[in-house]
PDB file of C-alpha atoms in Angstrom:
ATOM      1  CA  MET A   8       0.431  11.106 -19.456  1.00  0.00           C
ATOM      2  CA  LYS A   9       1.906  13.362 -16.464  1.00  0.00           C
ATOM      3  CA  PRO A  10       4.298  12.902 -13.552  1.00  0.00           C
ATOM      4  CA  LEU A  11       3.092  11.191 -10.289  1.00  0.00           C
ATOM      5  CA  SER A  12       1.581  14.110  -7.936  1.00  0.00           C
ATOM      6  CA  ASN A  13       3.752  14.828  -5.228  1.00  0.00           C
ATOM      7  CA  SER A  14       0.478  13.260  -3.240  1.00  0.00           C
ATOM      8  CA  SER A  15       0.661  10.207  -4.929  1.00  0.00           C
ATOM      9  CA  PHE A  16       4.408   9.572  -5.432  1.00  0.00           C
ATOM     10  CA  ASN A  17       4.471  10.362  -1.113  1.00  0.00           C
ATOM     11  CA  LYS A  18       1.557   7.777  -1.590  1.00  0.00           C
ATOM     12  CA  TRP A  19       3.849   5.789  -2.990  1.00  0.00           C
ATOM     13  CA  ARG A  20       6.425   5.586  -0.380  1.00  0.00           C
ATOM     14  CA  CYS A  21       4.703   5.303   2.595  1.00  0.00           C
ATOM     15  CA  LEU A  22       3.387   2.082   0.939  1.00  0.00           C
ATOM     16  CA  ILE A  23       6.974   0.911   0.406  1.00  0.00           C
ATOM     17  CA  ALA A  24       7.939   2.130   4.121  1.00  0.00           C
ATOM     18  CA  LEU A  25       4.193   0.261   5.242  1.00  0.00           C
ATOM     19  CA  ALA A  26       5.131  -2.924   3.266  1.00  0.00           C
ATOM     20  CA  HIS A  27       9.147  -3.478   5.845  1.00  0.00           C
ATOM     21  CA  ILE A  28       7.265  -2.563   8.343  1.00  0.00           C
ATOM     22  CA  ASP A  29       6.683  -6.386   9.527  1.00  0.00           C
ATOM     23  CA  GLY A  30      10.065  -6.629   9.010  1.00  0.00           C
ATOM     24  CA  LYS A  31      10.357  -8.535   5.935  1.00  0.00           C
ATOM     25  CA  PHE A  32       9.730  -7.563   2.499  1.00  0.00           C
ATOM     26  CA  GLN A  33       7.971 -10.565   0.250  1.00  0.00           C
ATOM     27  CA  PRO A  34       8.418 -10.842  -3.692  1.00  0.00           C
ATOM     28  CA  ALA A  35       4.601 -10.726  -3.343  1.00  0.00           C
ATOM     29  CA  GLU A  36       4.660  -7.846  -1.777  1.00  0.00           C
ATOM     30  CA  ARG A  37       7.012  -6.069  -5.162  1.00  0.00           C
ATOM     31  CA  ASP A  38       5.083  -8.433  -7.413  1.00  0.00           C
ATOM     32  CA  PHE A  39       2.515  -5.613  -5.570  1.00  0.00           C
ATOM     33  CA  PHE A  40       4.163  -2.355  -6.461  1.00  0.00           C
ATOM     34  CA  ILE A  41       5.586  -3.664 -10.404  1.00  0.00           C
ATOM     35  CA  ASN A  42       2.082  -4.247 -10.886  1.00  0.00           C
ATOM     36  CA  LYS A  43       0.026  -1.069  -9.798  1.00  0.00           C
ATOM     37  CA  LEU A  44       2.774   0.801 -10.617  1.00  0.00           C
ATOM     38  CA  LYS A  45       2.888  -0.602 -14.162  1.00  0.00           C
ATOM     39  CA  ASN A  46      -0.658  -0.008 -14.378  1.00  0.00           C
ATOM     40  CA  LEU A  47      -1.098   3.583 -13.299  1.00  0.00           C
ATOM     41  CA  SER A  48      -4.078   4.875 -15.204  1.00  0.00           C
ATOM     42  CA  ASP A  49      -3.605   8.476 -14.769  1.00  0.00           C
ATOM     43  CA  GLU A  50       0.127   9.345 -14.002  1.00  0.00           C
ATOM     44  CA  ALA A  51       3.217   7.618 -14.544  1.00  0.00           C
ATOM     45  CA  VAL A  52       6.583   7.237 -12.733  1.00  0.00           C
ATOM     46  CA  THR A  53       9.548   8.883 -13.925  1.00  0.00           C
ATOM     47  CA  PRO A  54      12.859   7.936 -13.927  1.00  0.00           C
ATOM     48  CA  GLU A  55      14.060  10.387 -11.208  1.00  0.00           C
ATOM     49  CA  GLN A  56      10.855   9.032  -8.502  1.00  0.00           C
ATOM     50  CA  MET A  57      11.886   5.746  -9.228  1.00  0.00           C
ATOM     51  CA  GLU A  58      15.103   5.934  -7.909  1.00  0.00           C
ATOM     52  CA  TYR A  59      13.218   7.270  -4.717  1.00  0.00           C
ATOM     53  CA  PHE A  60      10.997   3.865  -4.776  1.00  0.00           C
ATOM     54  CA  GLN A  61      14.295   1.904  -5.469  1.00  0.00           C
ATOM     55  CA  ASP A  62      16.246   3.276  -2.944  1.00  0.00           C
ATOM     56  CA  ASP A  63      12.770   2.745  -0.180  1.00  0.00           C
ATOM     57  CA  PHE A  64      13.418  -0.249  -0.909  1.00  0.00           C
ATOM     58  CA  LYS A  65      16.507  -1.592  -0.098  1.00  0.00           C
ATOM     59  CA  ASN A  66      15.920   1.125   3.074  1.00  0.00           C
ATOM     60  CA  PRO A  67      13.722   1.350   4.829  1.00  0.00           C
ATOM     61  CA  LYS A  68      11.961   4.403   6.441  1.00  0.00           C
ATOM     62  CA  LYS A  69       8.960   5.230   8.189  1.00  0.00           C
ATOM     63  CA  PRO A  70       5.468   5.760   7.117  1.00  0.00           C
ATOM     64  CA  ASP A  71       4.906   8.570   8.327  1.00  0.00           C
ATOM     65  CA  ILE A  72       7.411  11.225   6.908  1.00  0.00           C
ATOM     66  CA  PHE A  73       5.088  10.147   4.144  1.00  0.00           C
ATOM     67  CA  PHE A  74       2.243  10.167   5.354  1.00  0.00           C
ATOM     68  CA  LYS A  75       2.751  13.836   6.843  1.00  0.00           C
ATOM     69  CA  THR A  76       3.103  15.012   2.911  1.00  0.00           C
ATOM     70  CA  ILE A  77      -0.011  13.653   1.703  1.00  0.00           C
ATOM     71  CA  GLU A  78      -2.251  16.776   1.167  1.00  0.00           C
ATOM     72  CA  ASP A  79      -4.982  15.053  -1.361  1.00  0.00           C
ATOM     73  CA  ARG A  80      -7.485  13.345   0.973  1.00  0.00           C
ATOM     74  CA  LEU A  81      -8.346  10.702  -2.284  1.00  0.00           C
ATOM     75  CA  GLU A  82      -5.007   9.903  -2.059  1.00  0.00           C
ATOM     76  CA  LYS A  83      -4.881   9.507   1.613  1.00  0.00           C
ATOM     77  CA  ILE A  84      -7.659   7.099   0.719  1.00  0.00           C
ATOM     78  CA  ASP A  85      -6.614   5.888  -1.280  1.00  0.00           C
ATOM     79  CA  LEU A  86      -3.696   5.199   0.364  1.00  0.00           C
ATOM     80  CA  LEU A  87      -5.533   2.876   2.583  1.00  0.00           C
ATOM     81  CA  ARG A  88      -6.670   1.003  -0.101  1.00  0.00           C
ATOM     82  CA  LEU A  89      -4.065   0.359  -0.968  1.00  0.00           C
ATOM     83  CA  SER A  90      -2.794  -0.951   1.835  1.00  0.00           C
ATOM     84  CA  TYR A  91      -5.691  -3.235   2.629  1.00  0.00           C
ATOM     85  CA  GLN A  92      -4.295  -4.564  -0.665  1.00  0.00           C
ATOM     86  CA  LEU A  93      -0.166  -4.834   0.217  1.00  0.00           C
ATOM     87  CA  PHE A  94      -0.782  -6.501   2.881  1.00  0.00           C
ATOM     88  CA  TRP A  95      -2.793  -9.501   1.902  1.00  0.00           C
ATOM     89  CA  ALA A  96      -0.718  -9.909  -1.118  1.00  0.00           C
ATOM     90  CA  ASP A  97       1.252 -12.312   0.459  1.00  0.00           C
ATOM     91  CA  GLY A  98      -1.369 -13.985   2.057  1.00  0.00           C
ATOM     92  CA  GLU A  99      -0.692 -13.654   5.822  1.00  0.00           C
ATOM     93  CA  PHE A 100      -1.635  -9.360   7.284  1.00  0.00           C
ATOM     94  CA  ALA A 101       0.843  -9.896  10.145  1.00  0.00           C
ATOM     95  CA  ASP A 102       0.195  -8.103  13.437  1.00  0.00           C
ATOM     96  CA  ARG A 103       2.231  -5.685  13.242  1.00  0.00           C
ATOM     97  CA  GLU A 104       0.534  -4.967   9.054  1.00  0.00           C
ATOM     98  CA  ARG A 105      -2.953  -4.911  10.951  1.00  0.00           C
ATOM     99  CA  LYS A 106      -2.070  -2.478  14.345  1.00  0.00           C
ATOM    100  CA  ALA A 107       0.038  -0.392  10.921  1.00  0.00           C
ATOM    101  CA  PHE A 108      -3.882  -0.108   9.001  1.00  0.00           C
ATOM    102  CA  ASP A 109      -5.594   0.112  12.628  1.00  0.00           C
ATOM    103  CA  GLU A 110      -3.230   3.415  13.496  1.00  0.00           C
ATOM    104  CA  LEU A 111      -3.962   4.615   9.309  1.00  0.00           C
ATOM    105  CA  LYS A 112      -7.290   4.137  10.192  1.00  0.00           C
ATOM    106  CA  ARG A 113      -7.802   6.003  13.250  1.00  0.00           C
ATOM    107  CA  VAL A 114      -5.920   8.410  12.382  1.00  0.00           C
ATOM    108  CA  LEU A 115      -7.014   8.927   8.518  1.00  0.00           C
ATOM    109  CA  ALA A 116     -10.940   9.414  10.618  1.00  0.00           C
ATOM    110  CA  LYS A 117      -9.598  11.921  12.475  1.00  0.00           C
ATOM    111  CA  THR A 118      -8.148  14.081  10.125  1.00  0.00           C
ATOM    112  CA  LEU A 119     -10.496  13.737   7.261  1.00  0.00           C
ATOM    113  CA  ASP A 120     -13.070  13.191   9.941  1.00  0.00           C
ATOM    114  CA  ILE A 121     -14.536  10.155   8.287  1.00  0.00           C
ATOM    115  CA  ASP A 122     -15.814   7.316  10.357  1.00  0.00           C
ATOM    116  CA  LYS A 123     -13.720   3.942  10.802  1.00  0.00           C
ATOM    117  CA  TYR A 124     -16.526   1.770   9.577  1.00  0.00           C
ATOM    118  CA  ILE A 125     -16.444   3.928   5.967  1.00  0.00           C
ATOM    119  CA  LEU A 126     -12.728   3.634   5.868  1.00  0.00           C
ATOM    120  CA  ASP A 127     -13.230  -0.576   6.410  1.00  0.00           C
ATOM    121  CA  HIS A 128     -15.481  -0.560   2.913  1.00  0.00           C
ATOM    122  CA  PHE A 129     -13.100   1.855   0.896  1.00  0.00           C
ATOM    123  CA  ALA A 130      -9.475  -0.216   2.194  1.00  0.00           C
ATOM    124  CA  LYS A 131     -11.920  -3.299   0.945  1.00  0.00           C
ATOM    125  CA  MET A 132     -12.852  -2.045  -2.527  1.00  0.00           C
ATOM    126  CA  LYS A 133     -11.135  -3.698  -5.241  1.00  0.00           C
ATOM    127  CA  GLY A 134     -11.405  -1.626  -8.668  1.00  0.00           C
ATOM    128  CA  GLY A 135      -9.411   1.560  -9.778  1.00  0.00           C
ATOM    129  CA  LYS A 136      -8.631   4.654  -7.399  1.00  0.00           C
ATOM    130  CA  LEU A 137     -10.763   7.036  -6.059  1.00  0.00           C
ATOM    131  CA  GLY A 138     -12.030   9.987  -7.160  1.00  0.00           C
TER     132      GLY A 138
END
């Protein structure tokens, strides 16, 4: 397997930042990342990338720093889908999470020129990565 692409790497870093958006990082959210990263089918996390992830878990950062560096359209849509799953991982879609999700949807609709209702559909897809 090849290492995570730059877009994919920054998608995961953005997700880690989003996991901290409600001010608490739950065990269910940590399990979400462990399961998703272990089950990547096309790419693998390098030891160097894992060091960045571990630092991001311990020292939360702002999601927009990473969102700006996700160049691939499908990775951006996948970010929305994964964030929806992440926000429900602990069984509670908190207000701050919902606001972050709605903002992400709004920005994606504008930058990708996709209707936000279509993005809602993509976000709720189960299955694997788009594309």
